[in-house]
PDB file of C-alpha atoms in Angstrom:
ATOM      1  CA  MET A1012     146.355  18.766 122.212  1.00  0.00           C
ATOM      2  CA  ASN A1013     145.206  19.693 125.711  1.00  0.00           C
ATOM      3  CA  PHE A1014     148.518  21.625 126.177  1.00  0.00           C
ATOM      4  CA  GLU A1015     147.835  23.706 123.031  1.00  0.00           C
ATOM      5  CA  LEU A1016     144.288  24.512 124.094  1.00  0.00           C
ATOM      6  CA  SER A1017     145.523  25.469 127.531  1.00  0.00           C
ATOM      7  CA  ALA A1018     148.153  27.795 126.069  1.00  0.00           C
ATOM      8  CA  LEU A1019     145.573  29.385 123.793  1.00  0.00           C
ATOM      9  CA  TRP A1020     143.189  29.860 126.612  1.00  0.00           C
ATOM     10  CA  LYS A1021     145.885  31.554 128.693  1.00  0.00           C
ATOM     11  CA  GLN A1022     146.685  33.966 125.820  1.00  0.00           C
ATOM     12  CA  LEU A1023     143.056  34.825 125.332  1.00  0.00           C
ATOM     13  CA  GLU A1024     142.609  35.298 129.094  1.00  0.00           C
ATOM     14  CA  ALA A1025     145.697  37.575 129.199  1.00  0.00           C
ATOM     15  CA  MET A1026     144.278  39.628 126.310  1.00  0.00           C
ATOM     16  CA  VAL A1027     140.898  39.993 127.993  1.00  0.00           C
ATOM     17  CA  ARG A1028     142.557  41.049 131.294  1.00  0.00           C
ATOM     18  CA  GLY A1029     144.784  43.510 129.363  1.00  0.00           C
ATOM     19  CA  SER A1030     141.798  44.940 127.604  1.00  0.00           C
ATOM     20  CA  ILE A1031     139.843  45.299 130.898  1.00  0.00           C
ATOM     21  CA  ALA A1032     142.836  46.896 132.479  1.00  0.00           C
ATOM     22  CA  LEU A1033     143.274  49.263 129.474  1.00  0.00           C
ATOM     23  CA  PHE A1034     139.543  50.117 129.282  1.00  0.00           C
ATOM     24  CA  PRO A1035     139.609  52.912 131.947  1.00  0.00           C
ATOM     25  CA  SER A1036     142.650  54.469 130.283  1.00  0.00           C
ATOM     26  CA  LEU A1037     140.965  54.201 126.879  1.00  0.00           C
ATOM     27  CA  ILE A1038     137.748  55.954 128.216  1.00  0.00           C
ATOM     28  CA  PHE A1039     139.867  58.633 129.858  1.00  0.00           C
ATOM     29  CA  ALA A1040     141.897  59.169 126.655  1.00  0.00           C
ATOM     30  CA  VAL A1041     138.731  59.505 124.586  1.00  0.00           C
ATOM     31  CA  ILE A1042     137.398  62.081 127.078  1.00  0.00           C
ATOM     32  CA  VAL A1043     140.661  63.977 126.956  1.00  0.00           C
ATOM     33  CA  PHE A1044     140.684  63.982 123.098  1.00  0.00           C
ATOM     34  CA  PHE A1045     137.133  65.326 122.999  1.00  0.00           C
ATOM     35  CA  ILE A1046     138.009  68.045 125.450  1.00  0.00           C
ATOM     36  CA  PHE A1047     140.931  69.094 123.185  1.00  0.00           C
ATOM     37  CA  PHE A1048     138.564  68.858 120.173  1.00  0.00           C
ATOM     38  CA  PHE A1049     135.989  71.211 121.739  1.00  0.00           C
ATOM     39  CA  ILE A1050     138.739  73.537 122.892  1.00  0.00           C
ATOM     40  CA  ALA A1051     140.067  73.685 119.306  1.00  0.00           C
ATOM     41  CA  ARG A1052     136.603  74.553 117.997  1.00  0.00           C
ATOM     42  CA  SER A1053     136.205  77.253 120.594  1.00  0.00           C
ATOM     43  CA  VAL A1054     139.585  78.762 119.784  1.00  0.00           C
ATOM     44  CA  LYS A1055     138.745  78.810 116.084  1.00  0.00           C
ATOM     45  CA  ARG A1056     135.449  80.477 116.756  1.00  0.00           C
ATOM     46  CA  ILE A1057     137.042  83.079 119.021  1.00  0.00           C
ATOM     47  CA  VAL A1058     139.743  83.926 116.414  1.00  0.00           C
ATOM     48  CA  ARG A1059     137.155  84.244 113.677  1.00  0.00           C
ATOM     49  CA  ARG A1060     134.935  86.461 115.872  1.00  0.00           C
ATOM     50  CA  ALA A1061     137.808  88.685 116.829  1.00  0.00           C
ATOM     51  CA  THR A1062     138.726  89.320 113.182  1.00  0.00           C
ATOM     52  CA  GLY A1063     135.286  89.145 111.654  1.00  0.00           C
ATOM     53  CA  ASN A1064     134.559  92.895 111.954  1.00  0.00           C
ATOM     54  CA  ARG A1065     137.810  93.806 110.335  1.00  0.00           C
ATOM     55  CA  ARG A1066     137.589  93.406 106.538  1.00  0.00           C
ATOM     56  CA  HIS A1067     141.393  93.292 105.965  1.00  0.00           C
ATOM     57  CA  ALA A1068     141.911  90.782 108.787  1.00  0.00           C
ATOM     58  CA  ARG A1069     139.004  88.469 108.042  1.00  0.00           C
ATOM     59  CA  ASN A1070     140.825  86.015 105.908  1.00  0.00           C
ATOM     60  CA  LEU A1071     143.874  86.044 108.161  1.00  0.00           C
ATOM     61  CA  GLY A1072     141.494  85.177 110.982  1.00  0.00           C
ATOM     62  CA  LEU A1073     140.223  82.138 108.966  1.00  0.00           C
ATOM     63  CA  VAL A1074     143.855  80.925 108.492  1.00  0.00           C
ATOM     64  CA  LEU A1075     144.889  81.425 112.049  1.00  0.00           C
ATOM     65  CA  GLY A1076     141.646  79.831 113.354  1.00  0.00           C
ATOM     66  CA  ARG A1077     142.075  76.723 111.233  1.00  0.00           C
ATOM     67  CA  LEU A1078     145.781  76.406 112.028  1.00  0.00           C
ATOM     68  CA  ALA A1079     145.087  76.823 115.777  1.00  0.00           C
ATOM     69  CA  GLN A1080     142.300  74.189 115.572  1.00  0.00           C
ATOM     70  CA  GLY A1081     144.525  71.740 113.766  1.00  0.00           C
ATOM     71  CA  THR A1082     147.457  72.206 116.167  1.00  0.00           C
ATOM     72  CA  ILE A1083     145.270  71.775 119.309  1.00  0.00           C
ATOM     73  CA  ILE A1084     143.611  68.619 117.860  1.00  0.00           C
ATOM     74  CA  LEU A1085     147.118  67.168 117.090  1.00  0.00           C
ATOM     75  CA  ILE A1086     148.191  67.907 120.611  1.00  0.00           C
ATOM     76  CA  GLY A1087     145.061  66.237 121.991  1.00  0.00           C
ATOM     77  CA  LEU A1088     145.735  63.186 119.870  1.00  0.00           C
ATOM     78  CA  PHE A1089     149.266  62.929 121.209  1.00  0.00           C
ATOM     79  CA  VAL A1090     148.057  63.273 124.889  1.00  0.00           C
ATOM     80  CA  ALA A1091     145.353  60.651 124.319  1.00  0.00           C
ATOM     81  CA  LEU A1092     147.896  58.194 122.838  1.00  0.00           C
ATOM     82  CA  SER A1093     150.209  58.832 125.806  1.00  0.00           C
ATOM     83  CA  ILE A1094     147.431  57.922 128.132  1.00  0.00           C
ATOM     84  CA  VAL A1095     146.562  54.738 126.391  1.00  0.00           C
ATOM     85  CA  ILE A1096     150.234  53.780 125.605  1.00  0.00           C
ATOM     86  CA  PRO A1097     152.380  55.250 128.414  1.00  0.00           C
ATOM     87  CA  SER A1098     155.541  54.219 126.637  1.00  0.00           C
ATOM     88  CA  PHE A1099     154.578  56.387 123.548  1.00  0.00           C
ATOM     89  CA  GLN A1100     156.898  59.373 123.097  1.00  0.00           C
ATOM     90  CA  ALA A1101     156.914  62.451 120.947  1.00  0.00           C
ATOM     91  CA  GLY A1102     159.791  61.058 118.930  1.00  0.00           C
ATOM     92  CA  ASP A1103     157.723  58.014 117.968  1.00  0.00           C
ATOM     93  CA  LEU A1104     154.975  60.342 116.494  1.00  0.00           C
ATOM     94  CA  VAL A1105     157.556  62.357 114.599  1.00  0.00           C
ATOM     95  CA  GLN A1106     159.109  59.168 113.215  1.00  0.00           C
ATOM     96  CA  LEU A1107     155.731  57.834 112.249  1.00  0.00           C
ATOM     97  CA  LEU A1108     154.835  61.089 110.477  1.00  0.00           C
ATOM     98  CA  GLY A1109     158.192  61.107 108.691  1.00  0.00           C
ATOM     99  CA  ILE A1110     157.839  57.552 107.419  1.00  0.00           C
ATOM    100  CA  SER A1111     154.246  58.021 106.224  1.00  0.00           C
ATOM    101  CA  GLY A1112     154.752  61.593 104.982  1.00  0.00           C
ATOM    102  CA  VAL A1113     156.195  60.574 101.578  1.00  0.00           C
ATOM    103  CA  ALA A1114     153.440  58.055 100.879  1.00  0.00           C
ATOM    104  CA  ILE A1115     150.704  60.450 102.022  1.00  0.00           C
ATOM    105  CA  GLY A1116     152.318  63.196  99.827  1.00  0.00           C
ATOM    106  CA  PHE A1117     152.113  61.061  96.711  1.00  0.00           C
ATOM    107  CA  ALA A1118     148.621  59.728  97.490  1.00  0.00           C
ATOM    108  CA  PHE A1119     147.088  63.083  98.351  1.00  0.00           C
ATOM    109  CA  ARG A1120     149.123  65.407  96.022  1.00  0.00           C
ATOM    110  CA  ASP A1121     146.130  67.209  94.649  1.00  0.00           C
ATOM    111  CA  ILE A1122     144.525  67.643  98.063  1.00  0.00           C
ATOM    112  CA  LEU A1123     147.793  69.026  99.537  1.00  0.00           C
ATOM    113  CA  GLN A1124     148.178  71.358  96.500  1.00  0.00           C
ATOM    114  CA  ASN A1125     144.601  72.716  96.991  1.00  0.00           C
ATOM    115  CA  PHE A1126     145.296  73.057 100.746  1.00  0.00           C
ATOM    116  CA  LEU A1127     148.442  75.173 100.231  1.00  0.00           C
ATOM    117  CA  ALA A1128     146.697  77.166  97.494  1.00  0.00           C
ATOM    118  CA  GLY A1129     143.832  77.859  99.903  1.00  0.00           C
ATOM    119  CA  ILE A1130     146.197  79.025 102.673  1.00  0.00           C
ATOM    120  CA  LEU A1131     147.994  81.333 100.151  1.00  0.00           C
ATOM    121  CA  ILE A1132     144.654  82.750  98.969  1.00  0.00           C
ATOM    122  CA  LEU A1133     143.518  83.416 102.548  1.00  0.00           C
ATOM    123  CA  LEU A1134     146.854  85.157 103.324  1.00  0.00           C
ATOM    124  CA  THR A1135     147.319  87.188 100.103  1.00  0.00           C
ATOM    125  CA  GLU A1136     143.597  88.029  99.797  1.00  0.00           C
ATOM    126  CA  PRO A1137     143.192  88.407  96.025  1.00  0.00           C
ATOM    127  CA  PHE A1138     139.469  88.288  96.864  1.00  0.00           C
ATOM    128  CA  ARG A1139     137.441  87.940 100.051  1.00  0.00           C
ATOM    129  CA  ILE A1140     134.275  86.301 101.215  1.00  0.00           C
ATOM    130  CA  GLY A1141     131.430  88.386  99.789  1.00  0.00           C
ATOM    131  CA  ASP A1142     133.264  89.584  96.753  1.00  0.00           C
ATOM    132  CA  GLN A1143     131.809  88.979  93.294  1.00  0.00           C
ATOM    133  CA  ILE A1144     134.190  87.339  90.993  1.00  0.00           C
ATOM    134  CA  VAL A1145     134.406  85.967  87.437  1.00  0.00           C
ATOM    135  CA  PHE A1146     136.432  82.786  86.856  1.00  0.00           C
ATOM    136  CA  LYS A1147     136.361  81.271  83.392  1.00  0.00           C
ATOM    137  CA  ASN A1148     132.644  80.654  82.651  1.00  0.00           C
ATOM    138  CA  PHE A1149     131.580  81.063  86.264  1.00  0.00           C
ATOM    139  CA  GLU A1150     130.403  84.352  87.927  1.00  0.00           C
ATOM    140  CA  GLY A1151     128.924  84.874  91.285  1.00  0.00           C
ATOM    141  CA  THR A1152     129.425  85.766  94.965  1.00  0.00           C
ATOM    142  CA  VAL A1153     132.193  84.104  97.088  1.00  0.00           C
ATOM    143  CA  GLU A1154     130.408  82.213  99.863  1.00  0.00           C
ATOM    144  CA  ASN A1155     133.320  80.529 101.536  1.00  0.00           C
ATOM    145  CA  ILE A1156     137.096  80.015 101.137  1.00  0.00           C
ATOM    146  CA  GLU A1157     137.977  76.633 102.485  1.00  0.00           C
ATOM    147  CA  THR A1158     141.402  74.953 102.578  1.00  0.00           C
ATOM    148  CA  ARG A1159     140.442  72.665  99.672  1.00  0.00           C
ATOM    149  CA  ALA A1160     138.055  74.664  97.527  1.00  0.00           C
ATOM    150  CA  THR A1161     136.288  77.978  97.235  1.00  0.00           C
ATOM    151  CA  THR A1162     132.449  78.049  96.770  1.00  0.00           C
ATOM    152  CA  ILE A1163     130.664  80.733  94.894  1.00  0.00           C
ATOM    153  CA  ARG A1164     126.925  81.350  94.555  1.00  0.00           C
ATOM    154  CA  THR A1165     125.907  82.275  91.025  1.00  0.00           C
ATOM    155  CA  TYR A1166     123.313  85.002  90.348  1.00  0.00           C
ATOM    156  CA  ASP A1167     120.697  82.388  89.449  1.00  0.00           C
ATOM    157  CA  ASN A1168     121.262  80.749  92.916  1.00  0.00           C
ATOM    158  CA  ARG A1169     123.509  77.848  92.057  1.00  0.00           C
ATOM    159  CA  ARG A1170     126.595  76.765  93.975  1.00  0.00           C
ATOM    160  CA  ILE A1171     129.951  76.327  92.226  1.00  0.00           C
ATOM    161  CA  VAL A1172     132.841  74.581  93.914  1.00  0.00           C
ATOM    162  CA  ILE A1173     136.206  75.559  92.485  1.00  0.00           C
ATOM    163  CA  PRO A1174     139.487  73.910  93.567  1.00  0.00           C
ATOM    164  CA  ASN A1175     141.846  76.453  95.130  1.00  0.00           C
ATOM    165  CA  SER A1176     144.795  75.412  92.942  1.00  0.00           C
ATOM    166  CA  GLU A1177     142.892  76.524  89.832  1.00  0.00           C
ATOM    167  CA  LEU A1178     141.983  79.861  91.402  1.00  0.00           C
ATOM    168  CA  PHE A1179     145.517  80.462  92.472  1.00  0.00           C
ATOM    169  CA  THR A1180     147.163  79.674  89.110  1.00  0.00           C
ATOM    170  CA  ASN A1181     144.553  81.249  86.774  1.00  0.00           C
ATOM    171  CA  SER A1182     143.183  84.724  86.143  1.00  0.00           C
ATOM    172  CA  VAL A1183     140.259  85.812  88.289  1.00  0.00           C
ATOM    173  CA  THR A1184     138.205  89.044  87.739  1.00  0.00           C
ATOM    174  CA  VAL A1185     137.048  90.631  91.031  1.00  0.00           C
ATOM    175  CA  ASN A1186     134.220  92.959  90.258  1.00  0.00           C
ATOM    176  CA  THR A1187     133.872  94.316  93.780  1.00  0.00           C
ATOM    177  CA  ALA A1188     137.568  94.863  94.446  1.00  0.00           C
ATOM    178  CA  PHE A1189     137.055  98.689  94.532  1.00  0.00           C
ATOM    179  CA  ASP A1190     134.252 100.908  95.721  1.00  0.00           C
ATOM    180  CA  THR A1191     133.331 102.171  92.268  1.00  0.00           C
ATOM    181  CA  ARG A1192     133.075 100.624  88.842  1.00  0.00           C
ATOM    182  CA  ARG A1193     132.866 102.084  85.371  1.00  0.00           C
ATOM    183  CA  MET A1194     130.112 100.939  82.950  1.00  0.00           C
ATOM    184  CA  GLU A1195     129.887 101.634  79.201  1.00  0.00           C
ATOM    185  CA  TYR A1196     127.574 101.212  76.260  1.00  0.00           C
ATOM    186  CA  ASP A1197     127.793 102.227  72.590  1.00  0.00           C
ATOM    187  CA  VAL A1198     124.906 104.230  71.170  1.00  0.00           C
ATOM    188  CA  GLY A1199     124.625 104.613  67.356  1.00  0.00           C
ATOM    189  CA  ILE A1200     123.140 107.822  65.832  1.00  0.00           C
ATOM    190  CA  GLY A1201     122.465 108.627  62.170  1.00  0.00           C
ATOM    191  CA  TYR A1202     125.022 110.273  59.929  1.00  0.00           C
ATOM    192  CA  GLY A1203     122.727 113.174  59.339  1.00  0.00           C
ATOM    193  CA  ASP A1204     122.375 113.984  63.023  1.00  0.00           C
ATOM    194  CA  ASP A1205     124.307 116.699  64.855  1.00  0.00           C
ATOM    195  CA  ILE A1206     126.916 114.883  66.924  1.00  0.00           C
ATOM    196  CA  GLU A1207     127.458 117.719  69.464  1.00  0.00           C
ATOM    197  CA  HIS A1208     123.735 118.048  70.019  1.00  0.00           C
ATOM    198  CA  ALA A1209     123.399 114.289  70.561  1.00  0.00           C
ATOM    199  CA  LYS A1210     126.252 114.343  73.088  1.00  0.00           C
ATOM    200  CA  ARG A1211     124.581 117.160  75.020  1.00  0.00           C
ATOM    201  CA  LEU A1212     121.340 115.265  75.137  1.00  0.00           C
ATOM    202  CA  ILE A1213     123.116 112.126  76.470  1.00  0.00           C
ATOM    203  CA  TYR A1214     124.806 114.194  79.164  1.00  0.00           C
ATOM    204  CA  GLU A1215     121.451 115.656  80.179  1.00  0.00           C
ATOM    205  CA  ALA A1216     119.979 112.079  80.408  1.00  0.00           C
ATOM    206  CA  LEU A1217     122.871 110.956  82.608  1.00  0.00           C
ATOM    207  CA  ASP A1218     122.452 113.891  84.913  1.00  0.00           C
ATOM    208  CA  GLU A1219     118.821 112.896  85.653  1.00  0.00           C
ATOM    209  CA  ILE A1220     119.818 109.490  86.998  1.00  0.00           C
ATOM    210  CA  ALA A1221     120.767 109.314  90.679  1.00  0.00           C
ATOM    211  CA  GLU A1222     122.688 106.016  90.327  1.00  0.00           C
ATOM    212  CA  VAL A1223     125.197 107.674  88.012  1.00  0.00           C
ATOM    213  CA  LEU A1224     128.093 109.195  89.939  1.00  0.00           C
ATOM    214  CA  GLN A1225     129.147 112.774  89.141  1.00  0.00           C
ATOM    215  CA  ASP A1226     132.642 112.099  90.553  1.00  0.00           C
ATOM    216  CA  PRO A1227     134.161 110.539  88.596  1.00  0.00           C
ATOM    217  CA  ALA A1228     132.154 112.310  85.886  1.00  0.00           C
ATOM    218  CA  PRO A1229     130.593 110.380  82.956  1.00  0.00           C
ATOM    219  CA  ASP A1230     132.093 110.472  79.447  1.00  0.00           C
ATOM    220  CA  VAL A1231     130.422 110.622  76.065  1.00  0.00           C
ATOM    221  CA  LEU A1232     132.917 109.963  73.320  1.00  0.00           C
ATOM    222  CA  VAL A1233     132.669 109.338  69.568  1.00  0.00           C
ATOM    223  CA  MET A1234     134.282 105.990  69.026  1.00  0.00           C
ATOM    224  CA  GLU A1235     133.666 104.797  65.423  1.00  0.00           C
ATOM    225  CA  LEU A1236     132.167 105.776  62.055  1.00  0.00           C
ATOM    226  CA  ALA A1237     130.384 102.507  61.393  1.00  0.00           C
ATOM    227  CA  GLU A1238     128.557 101.301  58.300  1.00  0.00           C
ATOM    228  CA  SER A1239     125.159 102.651  59.314  1.00  0.00           C
ATOM    229  CA  THR A1240     125.738 104.751  62.402  1.00  0.00           C
ATOM    230  CA  VAL A1241     128.072 107.119  64.200  1.00  0.00           C
ATOM    231  CA  ASP A1242     128.921 105.170  67.354  1.00  0.00           C
ATOM    232  CA  ILE A1243     129.087 107.154  70.635  1.00  0.00           C
ATOM    233  CA  ARG A1244     130.398 105.438  73.681  1.00  0.00           C
ATOM    234  CA  VAL A1245     128.691 106.374  76.968  1.00  0.00           C
ATOM    235  CA  ARG A1246     130.779 105.681  80.067  1.00  0.00           C
ATOM    236  CA  TRP A1247     129.517 106.184  83.623  1.00  0.00           C
ATOM    237  CA  TRP A1248     130.454 105.124  87.187  1.00  0.00           C
ATOM    238  CA  ILE A1249     128.385 103.345  89.737  1.00  0.00           C
ATOM    239  CA  LYS A1250     128.784 102.719  93.500  1.00  0.00           C
ATOM    240  CA  PRO A1251     128.573 100.066  94.917  1.00  0.00           C
ATOM    241  CA  PRO A1252     129.774  97.980  91.981  1.00  0.00           C
ATOM    242  CA  ARG A1253     127.687  94.840  92.546  1.00  0.00           C
ATOM    243  CA  ARG A1254     125.899  93.003  89.790  1.00  0.00           C
ATOM    244  CA  ILE A1255     122.432  94.172  90.869  1.00  0.00           C
ATOM    245  CA  ASP A1256     123.647  97.815  90.763  1.00  0.00           C
ATOM    246  CA  ASP A1257     125.135  97.225  87.359  1.00  0.00           C
ATOM    247  CA  LEU A1258     121.824  95.990  85.963  1.00  0.00           C
ATOM    248  CA  ARG A1259     119.747  98.707  87.588  1.00  0.00           C
ATOM    249  CA  SER A1260     121.963 101.525  86.344  1.00  0.00           C
ATOM    250  CA  ARG A1261     122.218 100.071  82.883  1.00  0.00           C
ATOM    251  CA  ASP A1262     118.442  99.803  82.686  1.00  0.00           C
ATOM    252  CA  GLN A1263     117.953 103.443  83.762  1.00  0.00           C
ATOM    253  CA  VAL A1264     120.763 104.801  81.624  1.00  0.00           C
ATOM    254  CA  LEU A1265     119.757 103.180  78.390  1.00  0.00           C
ATOM    255  CA  THR A1266     116.061 103.968  78.916  1.00  0.00           C
ATOM    256  CA  ALA A1267     116.831 107.639  79.609  1.00  0.00           C
ATOM    257  CA  ILE A1268     119.136 108.018  76.677  1.00  0.00           C
ATOM    258  CA  LYS A1269     116.642 106.385  74.225  1.00  0.00           C
ATOM    259  CA  HIS A1270     113.762 108.629  75.396  1.00  0.00           C
ATOM    260  CA  LYS A1271     115.994 111.738  75.377  1.00  0.00           C
ATOM    261  CA  LEU A1272     117.328 111.182  71.843  1.00  0.00           C
ATOM    262  CA  THR A1273     114.121 110.118  70.152  1.00  0.00           C
ATOM    263  CA  ALA A1274     112.193 112.987  71.808  1.00  0.00           C
ATOM    264  CA  ASN A1275     114.627 115.458  70.221  1.00  0.00           C
ATOM    265  CA  GLY A1276     114.584 114.019  66.757  1.00  0.00           C
ATOM    266  CA  ILE A1277     117.910 112.080  66.954  1.00  0.00           C
ATOM    267  CA  ASP A1278     117.829 108.995  64.742  1.00  0.00           C
ATOM    268  CA  LEU A1279     118.779 105.585  66.170  1.00  0.00           C
ATOM    269  CA  PRO A1280     119.126 103.698  62.921  1.00  0.00           C
ATOM    270  CA  PHE A1281     119.407  99.930  62.404  1.00  0.00           C
ATOM    271  CA  PRO A1282     121.867  98.450  59.904  1.00  0.00           C
ATOM    272  CA  THR A1283     120.862  99.332  56.358  1.00  0.00           C
ATOM    273  CA  GLN A1284     122.322  98.912  52.900  1.00  0.00           C
ATOM    274  CA  GLN A1285     121.864 101.198  49.857  1.00  0.00           C
ATOM    275  CA  ILE A1286     122.355 100.348  46.222  1.00  0.00           C
ATOM    276  CA  LEU A1287     123.482 103.522  44.406  1.00  0.00           C
ATOM    277  CA  PHE A1288     123.219 104.230  40.709  1.00  0.00           C
ATOM    278  CA  HIS A1289     125.500 107.034  39.503  1.00  0.00           C
ATOM    279  CA  ASP A1290     126.070 108.785  36.139  1.00  0.00           C
ATOM    280  CA  GLN A1291     129.522 107.679  35.323  1.00  0.00           C
ATOM    281  CA  THR A1292     130.110 110.007  32.309  1.00  0.00           C
ATOM    282  CA  GLU A1293     133.294 111.899  31.668  1.00  0.00           C
ATOM    283  CA  GLU A1294     131.504 115.087  32.759  1.00  0.00           C
ATOM    284  CA  THR A1295     130.356 113.877  36.169  1.00  0.00           C
ATOM    285  CA  ASP A1296     132.888 111.131  36.828  1.00  0.00           C
ATOM    286  CA  GLY A1297     134.561 111.751  40.179  1.00  0.00           C
ATOM    287  CA  ASP A1298     132.305 114.726  41.036  1.00  0.00           C
ATOM    288  CA  ARG A1299     130.462 113.548  44.150  1.00  0.00           C
ATOM    289  CA  THR A1300     128.209 116.637  44.204  1.00  0.00           C
ATOM    290  CA  GLN A1301     126.671 115.248  40.970  1.00  0.00           C
ATOM    291  CA  GLN A1302     126.136 111.779  42.503  1.00  0.00           C
ATOM    292  CA  ARG A1303     123.157 112.413  44.717  1.00  0.00           C
ATOM    293  CA  GLU A1304     122.870 109.401  46.839  1.00  0.00           C
ATOM    294  CA  GLY A1305     125.193 108.930  49.808  1.00  0.00           C
ATOM    295  CA  TRP A1306     127.251 112.148  49.720  1.00  0.00           C
ATOM    296  CA  PRO A1307     126.413 115.769  50.822  1.00  0.00           C
ATOM    297  CA  ALA A1308     126.144 118.257  47.987  1.00  0.00           C
ATOM    298  CA  GLY A1309     128.016 120.987  49.947  1.00  0.00           C
ATOM    299  CA  GLN A1310     127.209 124.474  48.551  1.00  0.00           C
ATOM    300  CA  LYS A1311     126.022 123.163  45.213  1.00  0.00           C
ATOM    301  CA  GLN A1312     122.554 122.033  44.214  1.00  0.00           C
ATOM    302  CA  SER A1313     121.943 118.343  44.645  1.00  0.00           C
ATOM    303  CA  PRO A1314     120.826 116.456  41.483  1.00  0.00           C
ATOM    304  CA  ARG A1315     117.239 115.376  41.393  1.00  0.00           C
ATOM    305  CA  SER A1316     116.442 111.850  42.549  1.00  0.00           C
ATOM    306  CA  ARG A1317     115.443 109.336  39.932  1.00  0.00           C
ATOM    307  CA  SER A1318     113.839 105.970  40.254  1.00  0.00           C
ATOM    308  CA  VAL A1319     115.733 102.891  39.239  1.00  0.00           C
ATOM    309  CA  GLY A1320     113.476 102.383  36.250  1.00  0.00           C
ATOM    310  CA  GLY A1321     114.090 105.931  35.042  1.00  0.00           C
ATOM    311  CA  ALA A1322     117.835 105.538  35.447  1.00  0.00           C
ATOM    312  CA  LEU A1323     117.762 102.288  33.447  1.00  0.00           C
ATOM    313  CA  ARG A1324     115.719 103.891  30.648  1.00  0.00           C
ATOM    314  CA  SER A1325     118.129 106.849  30.564  1.00  0.00           C
ATOM    315  CA  LEU A1326     121.103 104.509  30.376  1.00  0.00           C
ATOM    316  CA  ALA A1327     119.447 102.420  27.484  1.00  0.00           C
ATOM    317  CA  LYS A1328     118.655 105.616  25.616  1.00  0.00           C
ATOM    318  CA  HIS A1329     122.243 106.841  25.998  1.00  0.00           C
ATOM    319  CA  ASN A1330     123.648 103.640  24.701  1.00  0.00           C
ATOM    320  CA  ALA A1331     121.255 103.462  21.754  1.00  0.00           C
TER     321      ALA A1331
END
């Protein structure tokens, strides 16, 4: 029994002596690792600052900065392990990574997929930080493109975190991809109004708005003969194409068009329905000039209007 206690005590004493002997190396290894860590952060900051003023190289700077940071930290970890364990070699690290790589790949498949998608987004640049995008039901300004997810700020000041793999494999609308953007709105006028006159008035209203670009020029086109209106599509261009500029120009354009048309006697009708009573006799059947409601009379005289009661009495007298 005393022999077992003596052996255990010797083992414990050897472990304590080994730990004490290893403690200076451990402290030095931690210091070295933190030096590499701060160097990695500084390199990342330098790369991002060097490419931050260049719009087309900004995302590439993010990729290079993050890769440089990860590489330097990995080197620092290897140096720290070599200090603590002098027998540790680079081949041991490669072997360790190779053995655990398969297990890590299965365990963190989604994370690795988002990481690769984030790198590809940063390299291909379908959108950049500061762009306004639409993805599914989300719309806002891109705040940051990380290696795992992209964050956007909505126009009502909420943050949306979207995994990079979804952004990379689905359709994304980038509203600020170009310097200009075309807006459009349909205006309905009455069937009795002069279409060319209404179009000239709309052009005049657009010319009075500074936010509407003259190059490219705005368009005013008849698009549809609807049930109650003649629909005219108004198209104009704005710069810059951000959401706030869209709202401001739309407010000014629609306000100016409404005032201009109503001030000049152009009707802006709401949906209506008419019930027409026609004389369907052999003499007038098929002659629309004799059916007053709903069709122009052309060069002939329009029939007199009659009340519904009068039409019913005339019909009853005819059938009597």
